[in-house]
Amino acid sequence: MNVLTKPEEELIQKEFENLILNCTHCESKTDQRLIRKAFRLAKEAHDGMRRKSGEPYILHPIAVAKIVTTEIGLGAKAVICAILHDVVEDTDYTIEDIENHFGKKVASIIDGLTKISDVFDNKSSLQAENFRKMLLTLSDDVRVILIKLADRLHNMRTLSSMPPNKQIKISGETTYLYAPLAHRLGLYAIKTELEDLSLKYRYPKVYQDLVSRITDNEKKRAHMINSFALPLIDKLENEGYDFDITGRPKSIYSTWNKMQTKNIPFEEIYDLLAIRIVFEGLEDVPEKTQCWNIYSIITDTYKPKPDRIRDWVSTPKANGYEALHVTVMGPEGKWVEVQIRSRRMDEIAERGFAAHWMYKQAGKGSSEGLDGWIKKIRELLENPDSNALEFLDDFKLNLFASEILVFTPKGHIKSLPKQATALDFAYEIHTEVGNRAIGAKINHKLVSLNHILYSGDQVEILTSDSQRASREWLYYVTTAKAKSAIKAAIKAENKDRIQKGKKLLEDKLNEYNLKPSGRIFKKLLPAYDVRTKDHLYSKIGTGIITLEDLKKILRKNTKNKWIRYWELQFTSSSKKPSTDKKSFDPAYSGAHFMIRENLDDTEAEFSIAKCCNPIPGDDVIGYRNQDGSVVIHKGKCPKAIKLMSSQGNRIVPAKWTTHKILSYLSRIHLQGVDKFGMYNNITTVISKELSVNMRNINLVSHDGIFEGSIDLYVHNTKDLNNLIMNLIKIKGVDSVKRVEKIED
Ligand code: MN
């Protein structure tokens, strides 16, 4: 069944002879001999193999070879490689066999092709990694990529015999990777066909719909082209030009893409007329002169749009594209884009760099652009920070974007993707210029970093040593180079900030005799609305979080608000507590407890008695409960006195540590004559007292008398006494007393 039938044998032979006939640069005897040898080897190797469609396998490599030479313009070596491209991968032949028969060069290209053959068959991250490797081979021999593209093109052309799920997968890869690659290599025709075929299989209905709409509009379009071209044809002929005028067909995919991305109806896109004039270059006259001469003829007839001239003749695009574009007002009052190209330029535009090389000896042009591109890709690939997948996304971005050309202050040209900003340009110059950029001068006018550049802009970057890259810059830039540089700078910067913030927080906590702990972070993270410690440190480091309210926050979430901020600490002081005479004379001399802030440990084994509500400065004693926790009473508290007499063994001496950091809740009672402005006078006095904060005011007045209480945060008795003195001075205030017992 697998044996070839006679008609099949004949078909294969016919296809092969056709390939030989159409092969460019294959004229030499040696070339012919090697191509035939490759054909025999491949035919033998693939013997018995058939494609999904049922046709003999060997027809595929022949077809790929034909694309390679007739559509890309490559010579004998590439044809040989294309014929052999699946031999090592799919048959028993090895790279060594190939080398023995065809030499080192062919073997290394086949090796490259074999290695990248299932680049896209795996998981996405692996894909990216492989894609990266594939691009690294670019500089070794660009033919590997070109043959790969031809292979993909033939597979797309014959995709109908594949099952639908494979069709969609293969089409997806083609849109995502192969078409942009073809575009970047300047293979415009192949790029367009790959895109259109992908669309056909990914969205069959959309595709068919567009095809029929385009067919329906064909007549109208032909008429538009004719009425535009007629006046030009005469004039161009009079000038002695040999030329073709065609309506540039908009590809199905690009029509669809525009409808999607710009949300424009089909008619509007399709109505946009684009005309191409391809002329046979006259000898002895520079092509550039001829282009501008034709431009002049066109604009004698149709008025040009001044800001829509694109001179890709003086400065070709990085992928080698050359042409002069001009937009003029057409006969029906519509803008028409006209592309002016010599035959040579047209070849390059349609067939890419290979064609470019073919014309190399004919004058200007070289593979400079391609080298520049490969250099850029290498820069990206060599950045160890770039995560492979991120790289792929960024790279894709670059592939899709078309270019602009801008100038440095010294007049050097930089090519950037469309939509690139001043900041992109800064990073294009140098990473450090990017990181230190504060603004730019475009054509001597000051602009911000996110200013979008246009072709022809002359850009000067202003820098400052104190400038730092910031996260929002990622929204300012388009190029992969700038993106990865900013990400790297932020990473480094953030490390510094975290260190700085950590130090600041530790110092601040240290003022309160605290150390960072899980418990503290449990309070701080939600209070400052951050998720991680590092995030907190980083915000402190930048100054977004000032730590002014640290104290408040540390208090906030505690269940027993005021009590738990203090702890009793046993000290082995030999002296008696230096409190005044009224203080409790401890039964156990020589040792006392220090009451000090404890913001950290909410499980501290102590509490402050509600019956007398002591604050720092009050004479205090401690009473040890059954469970070992200590309750702090004022020394003169009746309850405490009772405890001392009845349970003296449980009484422990206690002393406040001296500091003024924490505020302490206290209550005062006021009474007086209710006069106009009394409330205001009271609150003014309280607010003037810097060390006192008001929490709650609760005054009632009846029959001209006011009475009530005010809750305050104070540091200690001294502050509280000061306040009481000042309140009493207010006219109408009769009495101000501290309330010993606070019931919340
Ligand atoms: Mn293949």
XYZ file of C-alpha atoms and ligand atoms in Angstrom:
745
model
C 0.000 0.000 0.000
C 2.878 2.308 0.777
C 4.578 1.518 -2.456
C 4.431 4.430 -4.857
C 2.129 4.081 -7.853
C 3.356 4.877 -11.316
C 1.468 8.205 -11.515
C 2.951 9.131 -8.153
C 6.455 8.348 -9.345
C 5.836 10.509 -12.374
C 4.442 13.340 -10.269
C 7.482 13.296 -7.981
C 9.865 13.376 -10.921
C 7.932 16.182 -12.556
C 7.924 18.283 -9.390
C 11.631 17.766 -8.926
C 12.517 18.710 -12.508
C 10.369 21.783 -12.072
C 12.360 22.684 -8.978
C 15.657 22.325 -10.844
C 14.295 24.440 -13.649
C 13.274 27.274 -11.319
C 16.251 27.177 -9.033
C 18.125 30.456 -8.915
C 21.923 30.317 -8.610
C 21.939 26.568 -9.209
C 23.472 26.620 -12.641
C 26.855 25.074 -11.901
C 27.399 21.385 -12.639
C 28.432 20.696 -9.049
C 25.281 22.316 -7.706
C 23.095 20.350 -10.074
C 24.853 17.126 -9.155
C 24.502 17.748 -5.412
C 20.846 18.724 -5.663
C 20.082 15.520 -7.556
C 22.075 13.557 -5.015
C 20.119 15.142 -2.175
C 16.886 14.328 -3.932
C 17.844 10.664 -4.367
C 18.906 10.382 -0.729
C 15.744 12.046 0.582
C 13.485 10.025 -1.678
C 15.121 6.837 -0.531
C 15.062 7.887 3.132
C 11.371 8.851 3.084
C 10.494 5.792 1.039
C 7.152 4.398 2.083
C 6.265 7.503 4.111
C 3.164 9.464 3.334
C 1.769 12.733 4.571
C -1.594 13.044 6.340
C -3.115 13.878 2.984
C -1.962 10.542 1.646
C 0.525 11.948 -0.842
C 4.111 10.670 -0.904
C 6.197 12.366 1.764
C 8.998 13.387 -0.601
C 6.668 15.901 -2.263
C 6.878 18.015 0.900
C 10.659 18.585 0.916
C 10.551 19.282 -2.818
C 7.855 21.899 -2.238
C 9.825 23.462 0.632
C 12.923 23.627 -1.554
C 10.903 25.343 -4.237
C 9.650 27.981 -1.811
C 13.195 28.485 -0.580
C 14.492 29.280 -4.012
C 11.550 30.833 -5.891
C 9.901 32.762 -3.065
C 12.819 33.579 -0.816
C 15.515 33.619 -3.463
C 18.077 31.361 -1.808
C 20.611 29.335 -3.801
C 21.805 25.756 -4.228
C 23.003 25.095 -0.695
C 19.665 26.111 0.784
C 17.847 24.004 -1.805
C 19.911 20.965 -0.828
C 19.203 21.602 2.856
C 15.497 22.066 2.201
C 15.315 18.761 0.334
C 17.046 17.044 3.240
C 15.361 19.016 6.039
C 13.287 16.169 7.476
C 15.721 13.326 6.790
C 17.616 13.318 10.072
C 14.532 13.981 12.129
C 12.215 11.431 10.559
C 14.439 8.685 9.162
C 17.422 6.560 10.154
C 19.957 8.907 8.634
C 22.264 10.790 10.989
C 23.974 14.143 10.849
C 27.227 12.257 10.237
C 25.708 10.651 7.136
C 24.744 14.064 5.843
C 28.185 15.444 6.550
C 29.839 12.550 4.731
C 27.711 13.132 1.668
C 27.305 16.918 1.565
C 29.966 18.439 3.765
C 30.099 20.414 6.991
C 28.008 23.440 6.034
C 24.964 21.493 4.874
C 25.252 19.216 7.897
C 25.293 22.149 10.320
C 22.219 23.710 8.721
C 20.359 20.384 8.824
C 21.429 20.024 12.441
C 20.001 23.466 13.229
C 16.765 22.584 11.475
C 16.455 19.305 13.332
C 17.092 20.936 16.686
C 14.499 23.639 16.313
C 11.975 21.382 14.634
C 9.784 20.754 17.638
C 10.484 24.078 19.248
C 6.826 24.851 19.685
C 5.520 21.449 20.661
C 5.943 21.858 24.382
C 4.775 23.924 27.297
C 4.869 27.654 26.913
C 7.885 28.338 29.096
C 9.828 25.666 27.274
C 8.625 27.154 24.033
C 10.084 30.449 24.993
C 13.349 28.873 26.003
C 13.561 26.990 22.747
C 12.571 30.014 20.782
C 15.414 31.823 22.451
C 17.805 29.098 21.387
C 16.425 29.171 17.921
C 17.112 32.858 17.648
C 20.612 32.375 18.933
C 21.263 30.179 15.935
C 20.250 33.069 13.713
C 23.696 34.480 13.478
C 25.198 31.077 12.756
C 23.269 30.744 9.570
C 20.129 32.649 8.817
C 19.239 29.959 6.280
C 18.124 27.749 9.148
C 15.365 30.213 9.942
C 14.499 30.869 6.321
C 14.148 27.150 5.509
C 12.133 26.716 8.687
C 9.789 29.446 7.506
C 9.463 27.800 4.092
C 8.716 24.503 5.824
C 6.026 26.182 7.904
C 4.568 27.911 4.876
C 4.177 24.641 3.017
C 2.638 23.010 6.071
C 0.162 25.882 6.295
C -0.670 25.561 2.622
C -1.472 21.901 3.126
C -3.093 22.250 6.537
C -6.550 21.168 5.397
C -5.609 17.501 5.662
C -4.837 17.864 9.370
C -7.460 17.234 12.047
C -9.177 20.465 13.242
C -7.526 20.578 16.672
C -4.084 20.435 15.063
C -5.099 23.033 12.525
C -5.905 25.461 15.304
C -2.739 24.746 17.236
C -0.475 25.072 14.212
C -2.279 28.220 13.075
C -1.898 29.756 16.509
C 1.869 29.204 16.498
C 2.046 30.609 13.025
C 0.331 33.865 13.991
C 2.200 34.129 17.237
C 5.739 33.340 16.142
C 6.346 32.546 12.504
C 4.511 35.436 10.891
C 6.215 38.080 13.085
C 9.540 36.400 12.411
C 8.909 36.506 8.674
C 7.956 40.149 8.997
C 11.098 40.968 10.917
C 13.189 39.252 8.274
C 11.476 41.353 5.634
C 9.626 38.464 4.025
C 6.476 40.462 3.512
C 4.735 38.119 1.071
C 5.362 35.075 3.249
C 4.287 36.930 6.364
C 1.019 37.942 4.708
C 0.277 34.469 3.453
C 1.049 32.905 6.833
C -1.309 35.330 8.528
C -4.110 34.840 6.049
C -3.828 31.053 6.225
C -3.788 31.151 10.015
C -6.925 33.244 10.051
C -8.570 30.796 7.676
C -8.095 27.925 10.105
C -8.527 29.784 13.360
C -11.718 31.610 12.394
C -13.084 29.912 9.271
C -16.368 31.845 9.314
C -14.755 35.246 9.751
C -12.310 34.377 7.016
C -14.964 33.261 4.518
C -17.062 36.295 5.305
C -14.151 38.636 4.631
C -13.206 36.844 1.433
C -16.714 37.239 0.043
C -16.939 40.879 1.093
C -13.607 41.604 -0.565
C -14.763 39.861 -3.763
C -17.975 41.869 -3.720
C -16.011 45.099 -3.490
C -13.495 44.193 -6.139
C -15.177 46.065 -8.997
C -15.663 49.237 -7.062
C -12.070 49.077 -6.006
C -10.742 48.472 -9.506
C -12.672 51.513 -10.628
C -11.183 53.648 -7.869
C -7.684 52.509 -8.748
C -8.211 53.252 -12.418
C -9.572 56.728 -11.886
C -6.658 57.501 -9.618
C -4.005 55.987 -11.884
C -5.121 57.253 -15.308
C -3.850 60.840 -15.041
C -0.537 59.542 -13.697
C 0.067 56.924 -16.355
C 0.320 59.473 -19.154
C 2.701 61.699 -17.289
C 4.958 58.862 -16.206
C 5.097 57.484 -19.739
C 5.982 60.911 -21.074
C 8.910 60.979 -18.699
C 10.067 57.654 -20.105
C 9.350 55.467 -17.109
C 8.760 51.751 -17.366
C 6.448 51.034 -14.459
C 3.522 49.151 -12.955
C 0.732 50.786 -11.002
C -1.208 48.436 -8.784
C -3.716 48.797 -6.023
C -1.908 47.408 -3.055
C -4.141 44.598 -1.885
C -4.778 44.713 1.804
C -4.357 41.248 3.239
C -7.371 39.512 4.730
C -5.624 39.187 8.046
C -4.566 42.807 8.283
C -8.076 43.931 7.372
C -9.463 41.728 10.124
C -6.758 42.824 12.562
C -7.569 46.465 11.958
C -11.277 45.816 12.413
C -10.473 44.155 15.731
C -7.900 46.493 17.171
C -9.228 49.817 15.931
C -12.882 48.855 15.955
C -13.405 50.156 12.438
C -16.060 48.662 10.118
C -14.943 46.699 7.073
C -16.031 49.343 4.539
C -13.968 52.042 6.145
C -10.797 49.980 6.025
C -11.420 48.659 2.597
C -12.157 52.075 1.173
C -8.692 53.240 2.133
C -6.903 53.070 -1.132
C -3.240 52.235 -1.326
C -1.407 52.404 -4.609
C 1.982 51.015 -5.463
C 4.178 52.271 -8.291
C 7.072 49.964 -9.147
C 9.490 51.310 -11.746
C 12.396 49.809 -13.643
C 15.403 51.761 -12.484
C 16.981 53.910 -15.185
C 20.679 53.450 -15.538
C 22.947 56.311 -14.509
C 20.253 57.987 -12.432
C 20.257 57.263 -8.695
C 17.140 55.421 -7.561
C 16.531 58.046 -4.915
C 16.383 60.777 -7.537
C 13.956 58.708 -9.580
C 11.737 58.124 -6.544
C 11.533 61.846 -5.821
C 10.974 62.600 -9.470
C 7.956 60.285 -9.485
C 6.856 61.872 -6.216
C 6.953 65.221 -7.932
C 4.853 63.925 -10.854
C 2.234 62.519 -8.482
C 2.004 65.641 -6.374
C 1.578 67.784 -9.497
C -1.715 65.967 -9.915
C -2.758 65.232 -6.332
C -2.162 67.372 -3.279
C 0.120 65.683 -0.722
C -0.574 65.470 2.996
C 2.541 67.208 4.317
C 3.057 65.163 7.469
C 2.626 61.833 5.692
C 5.853 61.442 3.784
C 7.902 58.404 4.717
C 11.357 58.313 3.224
C 12.582 54.734 3.581
C 14.875 55.338 0.639
C 17.316 57.647 2.400
C 17.144 55.510 5.558
C 15.946 51.954 4.975
C 14.124 50.109 7.749
C 16.102 47.684 9.888
C 14.663 44.748 7.971
C 15.949 46.226 4.730
C 12.721 47.761 3.504
C 13.162 50.658 1.066
C 10.438 52.788 -0.492
C 9.092 56.301 -0.615
C 5.599 56.622 0.861
C 3.381 59.601 0.302
C -0.271 60.228 1.091
C -2.214 62.389 -1.343
C -5.786 63.595 -1.752
C -7.400 61.318 -4.339
C -9.982 62.238 -6.993
C -12.918 61.242 -4.779
C -11.828 63.361 -1.837
C -10.192 60.476 -0.029
C -6.635 60.102 1.171
C -4.643 57.637 -0.903
C -1.307 56.221 0.158
C 1.176 55.807 -2.664
C 4.283 53.662 -2.350
C 7.052 54.413 -4.803
C 9.617 51.654 -5.296
C 12.184 50.582 -7.831
C 12.007 46.964 -8.987
C 14.957 46.205 -6.733
C 13.264 47.778 -3.727
C 10.099 45.866 -4.490
C 11.983 42.574 -4.573
C 13.478 43.321 -1.186
C 10.130 44.368 0.211
C 8.399 41.226 -0.924
C 11.143 38.672 -0.562
C 13.272 40.044 2.205
C 16.941 39.909 2.919
C 17.795 37.070 0.631
C 16.682 39.256 -2.218
C 18.650 42.050 -0.617
C 21.809 39.984 -0.821
C 21.098 39.072 -4.399
C 21.195 42.742 -5.269
C 24.233 43.374 -3.159
C 26.667 43.632 -6.028
C 24.222 45.888 -7.891
C 25.206 48.785 -5.694
C 24.188 49.838 -2.221
C 22.758 47.617 0.413
C 24.205 44.947 2.623
C 23.094 42.779 5.467
C 23.775 45.624 7.917
C 20.146 45.842 8.965
C 19.941 42.142 9.661
C 23.154 42.265 11.623
C 21.763 45.152 13.628
C 18.663 43.174 14.344
C 20.602 40.090 15.391
C 22.697 42.298 17.650
C 19.590 43.612 19.350
C 18.188 40.146 19.852
C 21.505 39.066 21.306
C 21.459 41.925 23.799
C 18.124 40.671 25.017
C 19.120 37.053 25.099
C 22.278 37.804 26.992
C 20.467 39.648 29.762
C 20.547 37.033 32.526
C 17.644 38.729 34.325
C 15.184 38.268 31.551
C 12.829 35.480 32.307
C 12.320 33.441 29.172
C 8.580 33.848 28.946
C 8.666 37.532 29.698
C 11.295 37.780 27.039
C 9.039 36.136 24.526
C 6.215 38.549 25.275
C 8.468 41.550 25.095
C 10.055 40.209 21.983
C 6.720 39.626 20.344
C 5.856 43.182 21.121
C 8.909 44.289 19.248
C 8.166 42.043 16.323
C 4.734 43.460 15.816
C 5.598 47.068 16.188
C 6.741 48.885 13.138
C 9.610 51.263 13.447
C 10.392 54.905 13.779
C 13.759 56.500 13.216
C 14.979 59.212 15.539
C 18.212 61.101 15.903
C 20.667 61.646 18.718
C 21.897 65.217 19.335
C 24.950 64.307 17.275
C 22.798 63.140 14.407
C 23.162 59.384 14.829
C 20.104 57.396 13.848
C 18.356 55.086 16.296
C 15.546 52.846 15.209
C 12.763 52.265 17.718
C 9.356 50.631 17.539
C 6.361 52.848 16.875
C 4.926 54.355 20.053
C 8.372 54.409 21.629
C 8.865 57.213 24.135
C 11.672 59.498 25.165
C 12.401 57.024 27.945
C 12.717 54.165 25.441
C 15.217 56.291 23.597
C 17.156 56.952 26.811
C 17.467 53.227 27.441
C 18.385 52.677 23.821
C 21.358 55.007 24.334
C 22.497 53.358 27.552
C 20.948 51.694 30.588
C 22.444 54.307 32.899
C 21.113 57.147 30.768
C 17.701 55.509 31.093
C 17.920 55.038 34.842
C 18.972 58.659 35.400
C 16.600 60.253 32.907
C 14.434 63.109 34.161
C 13.154 64.535 30.929
C 14.005 65.090 27.308
C 14.393 67.777 24.750
C 12.748 66.916 21.484
C 13.716 69.199 18.665
C 14.943 71.514 21.462
C 11.591 71.541 23.233
C 11.327 70.200 26.771
C 9.060 67.153 27.116
C 8.344 64.489 29.725
C 9.792 60.999 29.660
C 6.579 59.388 28.439
C 6.424 61.658 25.410
C 5.870 59.552 22.292
C 8.510 59.963 19.608
C 7.948 60.350 15.923
C 10.222 59.585 13.047
C 12.680 62.378 12.495
C 12.616 63.662 16.063
C 15.951 64.732 17.433
C 16.089 63.634 21.039
C 18.318 64.768 23.842
C 17.941 63.112 27.227
C 18.299 65.156 30.417
C 19.643 63.222 33.365
C 20.150 63.704 37.066
C 22.298 61.655 39.395
C 19.578 61.565 42.009
C 17.035 60.067 39.624
C 15.867 56.484 40.128
C 13.860 54.175 37.883
C 10.342 53.670 39.156
C 7.654 51.093 38.592
C 5.362 53.433 36.707
C 8.083 53.812 34.116
C 7.100 50.377 32.884
C 3.985 52.048 31.502
C 6.094 54.640 29.733
C 8.120 52.276 27.599
C 7.572 49.968 24.668
C 10.900 48.354 23.963
C 11.910 45.081 25.530
C 15.312 46.559 26.275
C 13.888 49.409 28.356
C 11.426 47.122 30.099
C 13.996 44.640 31.269
C 16.397 47.437 32.277
C 13.717 49.138 34.384
C 12.730 45.854 35.999
C 16.362 45.192 36.869
C 16.821 48.716 38.268
C 13.677 48.490 40.374
C 14.793 45.165 41.753
C 18.145 46.600 42.795
C 16.573 49.802 44.102
C 13.991 47.897 46.075
C 16.685 45.868 47.778
C 18.249 49.123 49.041
C 14.916 50.499 50.158
C 14.061 47.341 52.053
C 17.359 47.562 53.899
C 16.767 51.213 54.703
C 13.165 50.658 55.804
C 14.142 47.717 57.965
C 16.715 49.830 59.748
C 14.259 52.696 60.290
C 11.617 50.427 61.771
C 14.071 48.642 64.006
C 15.409 51.951 65.318
C 11.923 53.235 66.017
C 10.883 50.052 67.785
C 14.092 50.172 69.723
C 13.024 53.551 71.140
C 10.137 51.667 72.713
C 12.407 48.867 73.836
C 10.901 46.573 71.255
C 12.249 44.159 68.742
C 10.492 43.234 65.501
C 8.421 40.127 66.031
C 5.633 38.200 64.440
C 3.187 39.786 66.809
C 4.243 43.289 65.851
C 4.011 42.556 62.161
C 0.549 41.119 62.679
C -0.497 44.592 63.757
C 1.585 46.622 61.335
C 0.851 44.859 58.062
C -2.937 45.351 58.070
C -2.625 48.820 59.607
C -0.367 50.015 56.786
C -2.231 47.987 54.210
C 0.730 45.978 53.028
C 0.980 42.275 52.485
C 4.518 41.378 53.309
C 7.302 42.475 55.591
C 9.420 43.452 52.601
C 6.600 45.509 51.221
C 6.347 47.298 54.565
C 10.099 47.871 54.731
C 10.121 49.119 51.186
C 7.334 51.627 51.863
C 9.100 52.824 54.990
C 12.319 53.043 53.016
C 10.743 55.295 50.400
C 9.048 57.423 53.046
C 5.525 56.508 51.970
C 5.050 55.160 55.484
C 6.451 57.634 58.034
C 5.988 55.646 61.261
C 4.591 58.763 62.978
C 1.560 56.796 64.054
C 3.457 53.645 64.864
C 2.638 54.020 68.534
C -1.081 54.332 67.862
C -1.096 51.332 65.598
C 0.731 49.188 68.057
C -1.918 50.015 70.611
C -4.894 49.715 68.389
C -5.485 46.030 68.004
C -4.781 45.148 71.577
C -7.740 43.800 73.394
C -7.041 45.385 76.779
C -6.157 48.775 75.489
C -3.998 50.445 78.040
C -3.071 47.835 80.447
C -1.075 45.618 78.216
C 1.430 48.240 77.296
C 3.149 47.888 80.561
C 4.931 45.109 82.148
C 6.494 44.501 85.440
C 10.072 43.754 85.368
C 12.021 42.392 88.199
C 15.169 44.332 88.852
C 17.815 43.508 91.371
C 18.295 47.065 92.488
C 19.674 47.189 96.013
C 18.142 50.561 96.645
C 14.678 51.110 97.855
C 12.324 52.659 95.341
C 12.950 56.367 95.269
C 9.320 57.280 95.623
C 8.217 59.859 98.136
C 7.167 59.237 101.697
C 3.551 58.613 100.878
C 4.494 55.569 98.856
C 3.999 52.114 100.090
C 6.942 50.920 102.035
C 7.624 47.535 100.594
C 7.808 44.612 102.859
C 10.452 43.150 100.689
C 13.199 45.665 100.471
C 16.021 45.438 98.010
C 13.944 44.481 94.987
C 11.118 45.993 93.050
C 9.339 45.624 89.782
C 9.844 48.008 86.972
C 6.762 48.833 85.012
C 7.731 49.462 81.490
C 6.136 49.603 78.163
C 5.605 46.357 76.526
C 4.146 46.916 73.123
C 5.084 43.560 71.889
C 3.870 40.941 74.231
C 0.128 41.183 74.596
C 0.195 38.169 76.850
C 2.129 40.130 79.475
C 1.303 38.977 82.928
C 0.073 42.203 84.458
C -2.824 44.612 84.450
C -3.649 48.014 85.777
C -6.306 48.215 88.440
C -9.521 49.835 87.319
C -10.415 50.925 90.818
C -7.678 53.540 91.009
C -6.372 53.796 87.458
C -2.721 54.644 88.137
C -0.671 56.428 85.516
C 3.072 56.960 85.314
C 4.143 59.207 88.149
C 1.624 57.776 90.584
C 2.999 55.779 93.475
C 2.146 52.190 92.787
C 2.362 48.726 94.193
C 1.758 45.387 92.572
C -0.520 42.634 93.725
C 0.212 39.135 92.546
C -2.896 37.190 91.598
C -3.485 33.468 92.053
C -2.491 32.886 88.433
C 0.749 34.761 88.855
C -0.260 37.900 86.971
C 0.328 41.237 88.662
C -2.230 44.011 89.146
C -0.912 47.548 89.548
C -2.677 49.737 92.095
C -1.988 53.181 93.361
C -0.297 52.992 96.687
C -3.098 54.957 98.307
C -5.884 52.942 96.679
C -8.266 51.719 99.413
C -8.487 48.349 97.779
C -4.725 48.084 97.649
C -4.389 49.068 101.271
C -6.846 46.368 102.170
C -4.881 43.849 100.128
C -1.633 44.882 101.747
C -3.005 44.293 105.194
C -4.674 41.015 104.416
C -2.374 39.446 101.828
C 0.962 41.146 102.339
C 2.833 38.172 100.918
C 1.269 38.792 97.534
C 2.257 42.418 97.359
C 5.239 43.268 95.176
C 6.969 46.637 94.981
C 6.619 48.344 91.645
C 8.037 51.369 89.942
C 7.421 53.179 86.665
C 10.256 53.379 84.305
C 10.783 56.977 83.374
C 9.984 57.957 79.866
C 7.437 59.985 78.106
C 6.673 57.963 75.062
C 3.278 56.492 75.597
C 0.140 58.379 76.327
C -2.019 57.085 79.031
C -5.766 57.210 79.444
C -7.037 59.411 82.229
C -10.329 61.088 83.120
C -11.105 64.453 84.642
C -14.368 65.744 86.026
C -15.408 69.357 85.484
C -18.092 71.556 86.872
C -19.000 75.202 86.386
C -21.292 77.872 85.104
C -22.429 77.318 81.565
C -21.373 80.379 79.640
C -21.331 81.064 75.943
C -18.225 79.558 74.432
C -17.440 77.376 77.413
C -16.947 74.201 75.387
C -14.707 76.040 73.021
C -12.618 77.485 75.842
C -12.173 74.082 77.424
C -11.171 72.330 74.189
C -8.819 75.165 73.283
C -6.971 74.806 76.542
C -6.736 71.067 76.132
C -5.547 71.243 72.556
C -2.879 73.796 73.504
C -1.434 71.338 75.944
C 0.883 69.543 73.532
C 1.417 66.439 75.553
C -2.278 65.846 76.065
C -4.761 64.379 73.641
C -8.492 64.360 74.089
C -10.338 61.171 73.491
C -13.814 61.846 74.651
C -15.767 64.823 75.980
C -19.011 64.333 77.822
C -20.417 67.512 79.358
C -24.087 68.118 80.118
C -25.652 71.389 81.115
C -28.897 72.224 82.854
C -30.142 75.317 84.616
C -27.018 77.238 83.682
C -24.680 74.713 85.259
C -22.501 72.344 83.279
C -20.999 69.165 84.543
C -19.292 66.163 83.030
C -16.060 64.388 82.230
C -13.336 64.452 79.644
C -11.158 61.446 78.765
C -7.586 62.275 77.904
C -4.354 60.683 76.929
C -1.538 61.973 79.056
C 2.013 60.855 79.601
C 2.110 61.156 83.335
C 0.815 62.911 86.434
C 2.835 66.022 85.798
C 1.179 66.630 82.458
C -2.221 65.919 83.902
C -1.711 68.324 86.796
C -0.594 71.061 84.438
C -3.744 70.650 82.430
C -5.962 70.698 85.484
C -4.333 73.967 86.593
C -4.963 75.565 83.225
C -8.564 74.414 83.042
C -9.317 75.857 86.432
C -8.112 79.235 85.215
C -11.003 79.379 82.723
C -13.636 81.825 83.883
C -16.733 79.968 84.978
C -14.983 76.700 85.691
C -15.524 75.904 89.330
C -13.813 72.605 89.823
C -11.600 70.192 87.920
C -10.786 66.843 89.474
C -9.045 63.730 88.364
C -11.384 60.727 88.328
C -9.727 57.780 89.971
C -12.047 55.138 88.706
C -12.666 54.861 84.999
C -15.451 52.636 83.853
C -15.379 52.070 80.166
Mn 9.039 19.599 7.058
